Tab-separated table of C-alpha atoms and ligand atoms in Angstrom:
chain	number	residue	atom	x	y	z
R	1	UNK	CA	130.176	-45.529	38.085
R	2	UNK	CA	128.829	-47.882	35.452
R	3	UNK	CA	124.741	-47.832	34.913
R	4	UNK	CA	124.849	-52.229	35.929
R	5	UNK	CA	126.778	-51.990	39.790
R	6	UNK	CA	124.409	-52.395	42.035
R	7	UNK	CA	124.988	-48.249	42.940
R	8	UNK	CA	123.768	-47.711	39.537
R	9	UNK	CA	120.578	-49.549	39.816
R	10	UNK	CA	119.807	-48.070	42.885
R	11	UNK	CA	120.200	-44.645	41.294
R	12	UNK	CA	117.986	-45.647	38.385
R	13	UNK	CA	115.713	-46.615	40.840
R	14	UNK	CA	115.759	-43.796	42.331
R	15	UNK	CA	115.447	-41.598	39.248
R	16	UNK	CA	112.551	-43.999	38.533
R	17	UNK	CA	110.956	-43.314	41.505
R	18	UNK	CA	111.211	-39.317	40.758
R	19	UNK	CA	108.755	-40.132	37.835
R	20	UNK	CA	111.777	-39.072	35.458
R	21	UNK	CA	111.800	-41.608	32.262
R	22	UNK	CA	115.544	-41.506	30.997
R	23	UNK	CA	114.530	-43.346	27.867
R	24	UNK	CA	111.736	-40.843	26.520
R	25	UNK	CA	112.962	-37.719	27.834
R	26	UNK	CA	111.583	-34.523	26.439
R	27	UNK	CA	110.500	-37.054	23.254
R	28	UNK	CA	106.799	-35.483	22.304
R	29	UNK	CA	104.993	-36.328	19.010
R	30	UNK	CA	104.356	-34.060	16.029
R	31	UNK	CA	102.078	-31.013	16.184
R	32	UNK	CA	99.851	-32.045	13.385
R	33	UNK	CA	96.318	-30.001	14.306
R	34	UNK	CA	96.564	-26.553	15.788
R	35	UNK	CA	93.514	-24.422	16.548
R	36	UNK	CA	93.378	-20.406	16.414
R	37	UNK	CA	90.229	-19.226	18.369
R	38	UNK	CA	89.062	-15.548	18.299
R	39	UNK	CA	86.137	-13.848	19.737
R	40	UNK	CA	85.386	-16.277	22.827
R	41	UNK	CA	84.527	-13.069	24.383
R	42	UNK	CA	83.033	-10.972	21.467
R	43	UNK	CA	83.813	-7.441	22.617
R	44	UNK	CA	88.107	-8.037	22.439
R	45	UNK	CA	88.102	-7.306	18.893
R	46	UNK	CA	92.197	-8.031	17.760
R	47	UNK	CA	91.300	-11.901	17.832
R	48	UNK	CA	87.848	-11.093	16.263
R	49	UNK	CA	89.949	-9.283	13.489
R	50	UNK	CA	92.552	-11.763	13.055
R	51	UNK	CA	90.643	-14.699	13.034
R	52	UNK	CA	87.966	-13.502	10.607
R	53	UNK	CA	91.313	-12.098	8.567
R	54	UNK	CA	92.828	-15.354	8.678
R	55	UNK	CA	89.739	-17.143	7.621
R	56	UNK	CA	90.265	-15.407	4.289
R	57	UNK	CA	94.064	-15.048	3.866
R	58	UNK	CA	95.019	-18.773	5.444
R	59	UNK	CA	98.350	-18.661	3.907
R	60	UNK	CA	100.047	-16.345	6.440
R	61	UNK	CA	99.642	-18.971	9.285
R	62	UNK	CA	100.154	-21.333	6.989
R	63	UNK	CA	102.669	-24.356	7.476
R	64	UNK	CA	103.943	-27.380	6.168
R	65	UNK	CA	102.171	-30.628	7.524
R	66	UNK	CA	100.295	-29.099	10.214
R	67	UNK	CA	96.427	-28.183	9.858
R	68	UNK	CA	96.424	-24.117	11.577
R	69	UNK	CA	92.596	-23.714	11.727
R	70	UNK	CA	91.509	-20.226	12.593
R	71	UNK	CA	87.650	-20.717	14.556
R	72	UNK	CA	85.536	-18.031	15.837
R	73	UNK	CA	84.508	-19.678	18.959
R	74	UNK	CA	81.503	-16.920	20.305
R	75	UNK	CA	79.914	-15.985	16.941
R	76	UNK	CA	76.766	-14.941	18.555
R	77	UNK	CA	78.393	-12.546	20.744
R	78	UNK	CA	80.490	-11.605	18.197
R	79	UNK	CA	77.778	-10.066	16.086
R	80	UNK	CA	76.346	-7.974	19.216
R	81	UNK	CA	79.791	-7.182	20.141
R	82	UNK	CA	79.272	-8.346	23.612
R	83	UNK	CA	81.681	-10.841	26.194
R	84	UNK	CA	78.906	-13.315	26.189
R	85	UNK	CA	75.165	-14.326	25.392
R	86	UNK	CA	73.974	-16.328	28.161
R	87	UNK	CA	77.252	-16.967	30.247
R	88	UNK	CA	81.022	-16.477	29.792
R	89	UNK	CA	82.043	-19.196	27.324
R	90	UNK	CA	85.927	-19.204	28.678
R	91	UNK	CA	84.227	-20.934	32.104
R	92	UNK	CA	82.246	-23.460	31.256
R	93	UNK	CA	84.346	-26.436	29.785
R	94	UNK	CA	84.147	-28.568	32.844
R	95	UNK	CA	82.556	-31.951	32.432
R	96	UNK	CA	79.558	-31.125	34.027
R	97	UNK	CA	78.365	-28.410	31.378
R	98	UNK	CA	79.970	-30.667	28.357
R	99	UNK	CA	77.903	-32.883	28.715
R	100	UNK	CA	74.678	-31.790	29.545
R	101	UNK	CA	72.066	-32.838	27.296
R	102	UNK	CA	69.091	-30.613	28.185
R	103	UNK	CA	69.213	-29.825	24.548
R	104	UNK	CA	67.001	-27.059	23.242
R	105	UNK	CA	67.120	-25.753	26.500
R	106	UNK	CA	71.210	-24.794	27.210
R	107	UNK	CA	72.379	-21.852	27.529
R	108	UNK	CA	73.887	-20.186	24.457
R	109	UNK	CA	77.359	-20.601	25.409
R	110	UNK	CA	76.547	-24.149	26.580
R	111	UNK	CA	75.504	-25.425	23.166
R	112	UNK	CA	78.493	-23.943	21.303
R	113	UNK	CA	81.042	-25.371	24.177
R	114	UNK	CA	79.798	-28.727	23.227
R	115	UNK	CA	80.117	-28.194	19.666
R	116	UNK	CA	83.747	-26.855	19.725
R	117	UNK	CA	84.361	-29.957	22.276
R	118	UNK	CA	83.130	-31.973	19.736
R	119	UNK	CA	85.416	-30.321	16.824
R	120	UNK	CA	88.320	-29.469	18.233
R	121	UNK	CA	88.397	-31.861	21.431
R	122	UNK	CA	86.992	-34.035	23.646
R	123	UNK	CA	88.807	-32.407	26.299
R	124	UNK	CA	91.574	-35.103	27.876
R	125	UNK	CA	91.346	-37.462	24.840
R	126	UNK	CA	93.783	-38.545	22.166
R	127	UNK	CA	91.855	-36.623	19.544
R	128	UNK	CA	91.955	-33.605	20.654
R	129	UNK	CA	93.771	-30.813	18.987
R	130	UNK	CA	97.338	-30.577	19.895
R	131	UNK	CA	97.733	-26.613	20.551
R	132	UNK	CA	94.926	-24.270	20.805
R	133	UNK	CA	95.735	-20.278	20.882
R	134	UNK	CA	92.692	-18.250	22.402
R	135	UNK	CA	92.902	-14.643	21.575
R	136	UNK	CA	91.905	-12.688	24.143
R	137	UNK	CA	92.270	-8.244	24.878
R	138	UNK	CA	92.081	-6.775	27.720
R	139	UNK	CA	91.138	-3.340	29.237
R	140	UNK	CA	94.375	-3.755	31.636
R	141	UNK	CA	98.130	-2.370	30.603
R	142	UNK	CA	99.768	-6.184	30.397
R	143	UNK	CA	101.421	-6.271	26.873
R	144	UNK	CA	101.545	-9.164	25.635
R	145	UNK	CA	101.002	-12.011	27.554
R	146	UNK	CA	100.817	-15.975	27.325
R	147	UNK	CA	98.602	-17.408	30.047
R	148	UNK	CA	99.488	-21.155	31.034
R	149	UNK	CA	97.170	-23.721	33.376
R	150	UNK	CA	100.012	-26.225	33.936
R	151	UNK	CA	103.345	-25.495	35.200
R	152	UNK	CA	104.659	-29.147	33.823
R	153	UNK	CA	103.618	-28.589	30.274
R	154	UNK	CA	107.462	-28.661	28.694
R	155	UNK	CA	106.175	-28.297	25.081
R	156	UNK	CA	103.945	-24.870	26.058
R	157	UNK	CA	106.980	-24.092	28.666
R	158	UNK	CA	109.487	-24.070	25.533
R	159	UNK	CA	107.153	-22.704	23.387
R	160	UNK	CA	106.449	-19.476	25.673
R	161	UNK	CA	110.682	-19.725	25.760
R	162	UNK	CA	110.964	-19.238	22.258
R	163	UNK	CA	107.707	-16.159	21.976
R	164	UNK	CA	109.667	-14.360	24.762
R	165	UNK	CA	112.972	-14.287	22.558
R	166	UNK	CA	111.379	-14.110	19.295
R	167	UNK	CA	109.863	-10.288	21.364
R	168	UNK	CA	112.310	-9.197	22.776
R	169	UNK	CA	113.222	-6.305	23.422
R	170	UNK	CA	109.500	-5.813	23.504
R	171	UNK	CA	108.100	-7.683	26.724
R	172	UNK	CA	106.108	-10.922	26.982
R	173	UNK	CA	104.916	-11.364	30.085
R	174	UNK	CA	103.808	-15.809	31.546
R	175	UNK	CA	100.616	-16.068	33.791
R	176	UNK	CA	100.389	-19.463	35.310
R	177	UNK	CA	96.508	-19.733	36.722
R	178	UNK	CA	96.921	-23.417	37.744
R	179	UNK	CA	96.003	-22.303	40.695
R	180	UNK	CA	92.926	-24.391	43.176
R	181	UNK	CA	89.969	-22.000	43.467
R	182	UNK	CA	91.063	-19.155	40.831
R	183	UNK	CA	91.808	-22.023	38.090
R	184	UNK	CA	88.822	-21.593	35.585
R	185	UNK	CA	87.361	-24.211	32.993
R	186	UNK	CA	88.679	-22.193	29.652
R	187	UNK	CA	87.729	-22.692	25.812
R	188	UNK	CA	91.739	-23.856	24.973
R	189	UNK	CA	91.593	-26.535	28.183
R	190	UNK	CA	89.677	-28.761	25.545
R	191	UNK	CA	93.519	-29.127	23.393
R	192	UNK	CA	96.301	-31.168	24.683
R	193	UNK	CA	98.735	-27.776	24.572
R	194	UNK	CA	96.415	-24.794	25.544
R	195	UNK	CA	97.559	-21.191	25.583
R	196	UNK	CA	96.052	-17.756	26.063
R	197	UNK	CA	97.038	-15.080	24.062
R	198	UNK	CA	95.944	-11.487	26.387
R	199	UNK	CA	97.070	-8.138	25.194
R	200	UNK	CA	96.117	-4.742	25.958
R	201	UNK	CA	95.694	-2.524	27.068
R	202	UNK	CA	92.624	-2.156	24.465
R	203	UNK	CA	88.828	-0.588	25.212
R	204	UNK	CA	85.860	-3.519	24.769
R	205	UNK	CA	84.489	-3.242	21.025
R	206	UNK	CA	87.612	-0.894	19.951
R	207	UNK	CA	90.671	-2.198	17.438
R	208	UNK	CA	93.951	-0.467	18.265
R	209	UNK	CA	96.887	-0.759	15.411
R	210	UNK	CA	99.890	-1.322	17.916
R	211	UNK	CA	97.369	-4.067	20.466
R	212	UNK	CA	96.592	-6.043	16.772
R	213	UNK	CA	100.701	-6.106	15.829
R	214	UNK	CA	101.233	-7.263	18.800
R	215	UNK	CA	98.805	-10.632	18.913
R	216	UNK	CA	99.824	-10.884	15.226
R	217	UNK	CA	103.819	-11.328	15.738
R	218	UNK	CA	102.548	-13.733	18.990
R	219	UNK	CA	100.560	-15.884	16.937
R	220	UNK	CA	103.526	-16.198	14.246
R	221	UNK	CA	106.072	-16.948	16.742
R	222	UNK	CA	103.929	-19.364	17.970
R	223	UNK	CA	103.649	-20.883	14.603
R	224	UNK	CA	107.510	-20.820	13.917
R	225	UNK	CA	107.899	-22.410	16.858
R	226	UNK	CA	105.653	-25.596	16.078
R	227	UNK	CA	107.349	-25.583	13.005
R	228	UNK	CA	111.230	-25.592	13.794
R	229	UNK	CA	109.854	-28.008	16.330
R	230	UNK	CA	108.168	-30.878	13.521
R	231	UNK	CA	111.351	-30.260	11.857
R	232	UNK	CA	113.245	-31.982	14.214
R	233	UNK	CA	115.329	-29.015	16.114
R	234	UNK	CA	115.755	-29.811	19.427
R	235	UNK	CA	115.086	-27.070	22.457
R	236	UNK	CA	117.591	-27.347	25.392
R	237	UNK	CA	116.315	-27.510	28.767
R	238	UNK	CA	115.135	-24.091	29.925
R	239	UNK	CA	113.419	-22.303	32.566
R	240	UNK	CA	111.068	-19.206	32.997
R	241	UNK	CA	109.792	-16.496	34.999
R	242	UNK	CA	106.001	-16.454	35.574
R	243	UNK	CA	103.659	-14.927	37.716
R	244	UNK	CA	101.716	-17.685	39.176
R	245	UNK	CA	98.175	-15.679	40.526
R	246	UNK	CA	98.046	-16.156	44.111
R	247	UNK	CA	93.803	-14.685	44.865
R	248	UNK	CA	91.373	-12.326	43.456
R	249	UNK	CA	91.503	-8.807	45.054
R	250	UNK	CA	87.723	-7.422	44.559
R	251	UNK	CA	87.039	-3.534	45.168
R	252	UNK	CA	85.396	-2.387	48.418
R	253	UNK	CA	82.047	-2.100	48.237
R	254	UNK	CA	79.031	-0.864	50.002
R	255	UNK	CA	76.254	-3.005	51.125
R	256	UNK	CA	73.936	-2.777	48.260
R	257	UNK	CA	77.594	-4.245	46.485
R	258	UNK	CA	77.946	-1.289	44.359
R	259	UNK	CA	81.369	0.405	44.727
R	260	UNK	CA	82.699	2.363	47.357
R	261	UNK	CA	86.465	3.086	45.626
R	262	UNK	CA	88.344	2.882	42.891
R	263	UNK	CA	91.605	2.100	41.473
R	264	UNK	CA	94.318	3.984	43.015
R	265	UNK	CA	96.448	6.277	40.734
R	266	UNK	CA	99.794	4.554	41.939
R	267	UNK	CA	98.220	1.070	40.828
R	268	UNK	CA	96.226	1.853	37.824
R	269	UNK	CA	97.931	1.146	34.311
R	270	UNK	CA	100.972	-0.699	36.981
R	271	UNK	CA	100.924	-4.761	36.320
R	272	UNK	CA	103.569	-6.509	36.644
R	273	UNK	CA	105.157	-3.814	38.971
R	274	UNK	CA	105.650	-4.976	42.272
R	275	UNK	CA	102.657	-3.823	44.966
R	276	UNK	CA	104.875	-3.329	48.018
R	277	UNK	CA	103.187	-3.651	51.890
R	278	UNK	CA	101.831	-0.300	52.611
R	279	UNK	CA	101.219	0.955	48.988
R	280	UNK	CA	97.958	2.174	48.304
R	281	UNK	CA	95.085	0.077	46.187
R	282	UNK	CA	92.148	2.219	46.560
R	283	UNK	CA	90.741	5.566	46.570
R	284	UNK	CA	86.910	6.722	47.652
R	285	UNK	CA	85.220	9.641	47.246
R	286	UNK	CA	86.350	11.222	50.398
R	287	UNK	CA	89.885	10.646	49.362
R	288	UNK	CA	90.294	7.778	52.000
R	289	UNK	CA	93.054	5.065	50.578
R	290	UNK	CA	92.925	1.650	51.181
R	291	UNK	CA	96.342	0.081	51.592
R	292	UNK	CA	97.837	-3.235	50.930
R	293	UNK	CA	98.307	-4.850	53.853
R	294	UNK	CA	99.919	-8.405	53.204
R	295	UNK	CA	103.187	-8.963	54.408
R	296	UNK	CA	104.882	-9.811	51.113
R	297	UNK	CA	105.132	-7.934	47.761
R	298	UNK	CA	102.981	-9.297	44.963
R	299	UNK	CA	102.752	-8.509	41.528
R	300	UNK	CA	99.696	-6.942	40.312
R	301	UNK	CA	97.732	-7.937	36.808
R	302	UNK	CA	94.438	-7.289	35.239
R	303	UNK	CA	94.026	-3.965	37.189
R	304	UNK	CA	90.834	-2.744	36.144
R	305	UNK	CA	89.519	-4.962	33.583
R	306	UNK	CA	86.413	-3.929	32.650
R	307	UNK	CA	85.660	-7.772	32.095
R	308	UNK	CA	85.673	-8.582	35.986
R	309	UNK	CA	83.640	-5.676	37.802
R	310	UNK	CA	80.817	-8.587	37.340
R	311	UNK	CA	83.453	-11.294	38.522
R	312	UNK	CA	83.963	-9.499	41.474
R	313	UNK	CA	87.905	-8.655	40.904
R	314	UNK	CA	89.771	-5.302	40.743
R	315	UNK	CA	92.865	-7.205	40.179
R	316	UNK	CA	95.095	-10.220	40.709
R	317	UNK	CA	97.760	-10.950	42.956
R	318	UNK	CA	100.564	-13.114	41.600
R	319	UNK	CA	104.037	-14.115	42.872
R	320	UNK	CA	107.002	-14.417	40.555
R	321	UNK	CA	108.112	-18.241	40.064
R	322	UNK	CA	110.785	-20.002	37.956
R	323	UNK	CA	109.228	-22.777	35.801
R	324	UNK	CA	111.892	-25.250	33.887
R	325	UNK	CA	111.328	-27.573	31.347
R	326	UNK	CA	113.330	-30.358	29.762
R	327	UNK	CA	115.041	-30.504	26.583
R	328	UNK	CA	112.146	-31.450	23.824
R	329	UNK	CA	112.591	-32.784	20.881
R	330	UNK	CA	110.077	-34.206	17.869
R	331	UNK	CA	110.085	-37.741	18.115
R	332	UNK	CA	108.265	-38.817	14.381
R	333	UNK	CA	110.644	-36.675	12.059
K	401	KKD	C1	89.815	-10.222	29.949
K	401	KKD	C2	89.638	-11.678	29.669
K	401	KKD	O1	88.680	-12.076	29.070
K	401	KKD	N1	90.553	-12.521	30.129
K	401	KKD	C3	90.479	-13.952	29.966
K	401	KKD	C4	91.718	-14.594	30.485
K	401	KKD	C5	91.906	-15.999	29.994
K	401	KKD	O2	91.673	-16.255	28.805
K	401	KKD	O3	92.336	-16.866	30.788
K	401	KKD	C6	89.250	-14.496	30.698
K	401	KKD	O4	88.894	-13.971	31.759
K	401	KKD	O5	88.652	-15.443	30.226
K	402	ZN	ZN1	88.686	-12.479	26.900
């Protein structure tokens, strides 16, 4: 069937109509700027340590025609060795609180959202950096994980291809939080390719050897990636398991909101492992279990993160989905 009979038209049409441009396919620009943020929260010390490293030894994420700027985005925090100041910095990009202008009177982690906005954004414009990697640890047994807010990102989609191969055979696990209602405002939404960088499991204010290698060999792949990518190699279309999170799970609690149970043995130090109906979640003093009750098996992460007994979450409930992404290719080599 040749592209002008009038079957061909209609199927160009129709293609059109999918939102699928033939003629640019997978075609994305240079990565010229690329941001590397540490201590957003300034207890989860690998990023705090790389960062700072980083800032001193720039020529190991060093590469050719691209600007890698290493940032310390929380340095308040970072000096008391504490998440946060005033409020959690990775929540409060959203319009609202970038552009307040009570100045003087802002919140610590108000002011300095506005200033990295202002250096390494705005958020949704052309100037904005084109990848941003927050490092982030946590208290949970995840590995090494990427965490994505958009499931039709193709450039983060290949990119999170390439970290999981580059890993292998250790594992690299995808969180998708695009999600309505559990979707936060985060310090990497401000760049046009934003990804988190979690690994643990790690203790707040504590720097473990194996938890550091591991965000170190992310961040390079990462890197590598950008680069084969300016240089003009093009990725074939792909696809990806992630777990997209579903809700927040909170613990039970009494009515002054203080606990009433805990983590259940069987689920502690278990993401990623499949929380079947019946298992337990829970255990209280009396030994009483709470059970999972849903009908279909989920997939656990950040169980027990010391970071969200204030947020109200014991853990995460994701599904496992199949993202794909189109072949990509540099279009300004
Ligand atoms: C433990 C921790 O801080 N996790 C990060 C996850 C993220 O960066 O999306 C957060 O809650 O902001
Ligand atoms: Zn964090």
């Amino acid at each position: 069937m040749s592209i002008n009979s009038p079957a061909g038209e209609e199927l160009s049409a129709l293609i059109a109509a999918a939102g699928v441009n033939m003629a640019a396919s997978g075609s994305i620009p240079a990565i010229r700027r690329v941001a590397i943020f540490g201590g957003t929260h300034g207890n989860e010390l690998s990023g705090v340590f790389l960062v700072k490293h980083w800032l001193k030894h720039g020529g190991e994420i060093a590469r050719p025609g691209v600007e890698v700027r290493p940032f310390i985005t929380n340095p308040k925090a970072v000096e008391k060795c504490v998440r946060y100041i005033d409020t959690d910095l990775n929540r409060v990009f959203d319009s609202q609180s970038l552009s307040s202008d009570d100045v003087g009177k802002l919140p610590y982690e108000i002011a300095q959202a506005q200033k990295i906005n202002s250096l390494f954004g705005p958020k949704g414009s052309k100037d904005a950096y084109d990848v941003i990697l927050d490092l982030h640890n946590t208290t949970a047994h995840m590995g090494a994980t990427l965490i994505l807010e958009s499931s039709t990102d193709d450039f983060n989609i290949q990119m999170c291809k390439y970290i999981q191969k580059s890993m292998a055979p250790l594992p690299c696990a995808v969180l998708l939080i695009e999600q309505p209602g559990v979707k936060y405002e985060t310090t990497r939404s401000i760049a046009k390719h934003p990804i988190g960088v979690e690994v643990g499991p790690q203790p707040q204010g504590v720097i473990r050897a194996d938890i550091l290698y591991i965000m170190k060999i992310v961040v390079q792949y990462a890197l590598d990636f950008m680069q084969y990518f300016n240089e003009g190699i093009e990725f074939p279309p792909c696809s990806i398991e992630v777990y997209r999170v579903l809700e927040k799970i909170d613990y039970p609690r009494d009515d002054n909101g203080d606990l009433s149970a805990v983590i259940h043995p069987t689920l502690q130090d278990q993401d990623w492992k499949p929380l079947n109906p019946g298992d337990p979640m829970f255990i209280a003093m009396d030994g009483s279990i709470t059970y999972y009750e849903g009908e279909e098996t989920v997939y656990p992460t950040f169980v027990n993160e010391a970071a969200y007994y204030e947020k109200k979450q014991a853990f995460v409930k994701t599904e496992k989905v199949t993202l794909t992404a189109q072949s990509i290719h540099c279009n300004s080599v």
